[in-house]
Amino acid sequence: MNKLFSLILPFCALLQILFCFNAVTARPGDSSVKSEHCKSEPVTGEIFCAGYFPKFTFKYDAMSCEPYIYGGCGATANLYDTLQECMSSCVHGSAPTEEAPVES
């Protein structure tokens, strides 16, 4: 078992480096975004609502999914319940998996 682990560990480290490099070097305008809605803001207009709903949104300028507090109205398609849902919708190479929603 230890021999198998020692063979797999360098491969996993290489994959991790490649994925991190891809995330750091991705820039707006390239094909790193899966859907056009990922480029939109999480809410429309200047609507202010007093709700407090922890969500995730894809920040196109940073090319990453980030936490977002949704007020309860004006949502766009760029608003997700989980980090994994955001990543699988907007970041190439992300496979959908089960993940619990963010808790406040």
Short mmCIF file of N, CA and C in Angstrom, two decimals, residues 7 22 39 46:
data_model
loop_
_atom_site.label_atom_id
_atom_site.label_comp_id
_atom_site.label_asym_id
_atom_site.label_seq_id
_atom_site.Cartn_x
_atom_site.Cartn_y
_atom_site.Cartn_z
N LEU A 7 3.72 6.22 -5.34
CA LEU A 7 3.63 6.41 -6.79
C LEU A 7 2.54 7.43 -7.15
N ASN A 22 -3.63 26.93 -13.99
CA ASN A 22 -4.74 27.28 -14.88
C ASN A 22 -5.62 28.34 -14.24
N LYS A 39 -20.50 35.80 -16.67
CA LYS A 39 -19.91 37.14 -16.79
C LYS A 39 -20.82 38.21 -16.18
N GLU A 46 -29.79 48.33 -9.09
CA GLU A 46 -29.38 48.78 -7.76
C GLU A 46 -30.45 48.45 -6.74
#
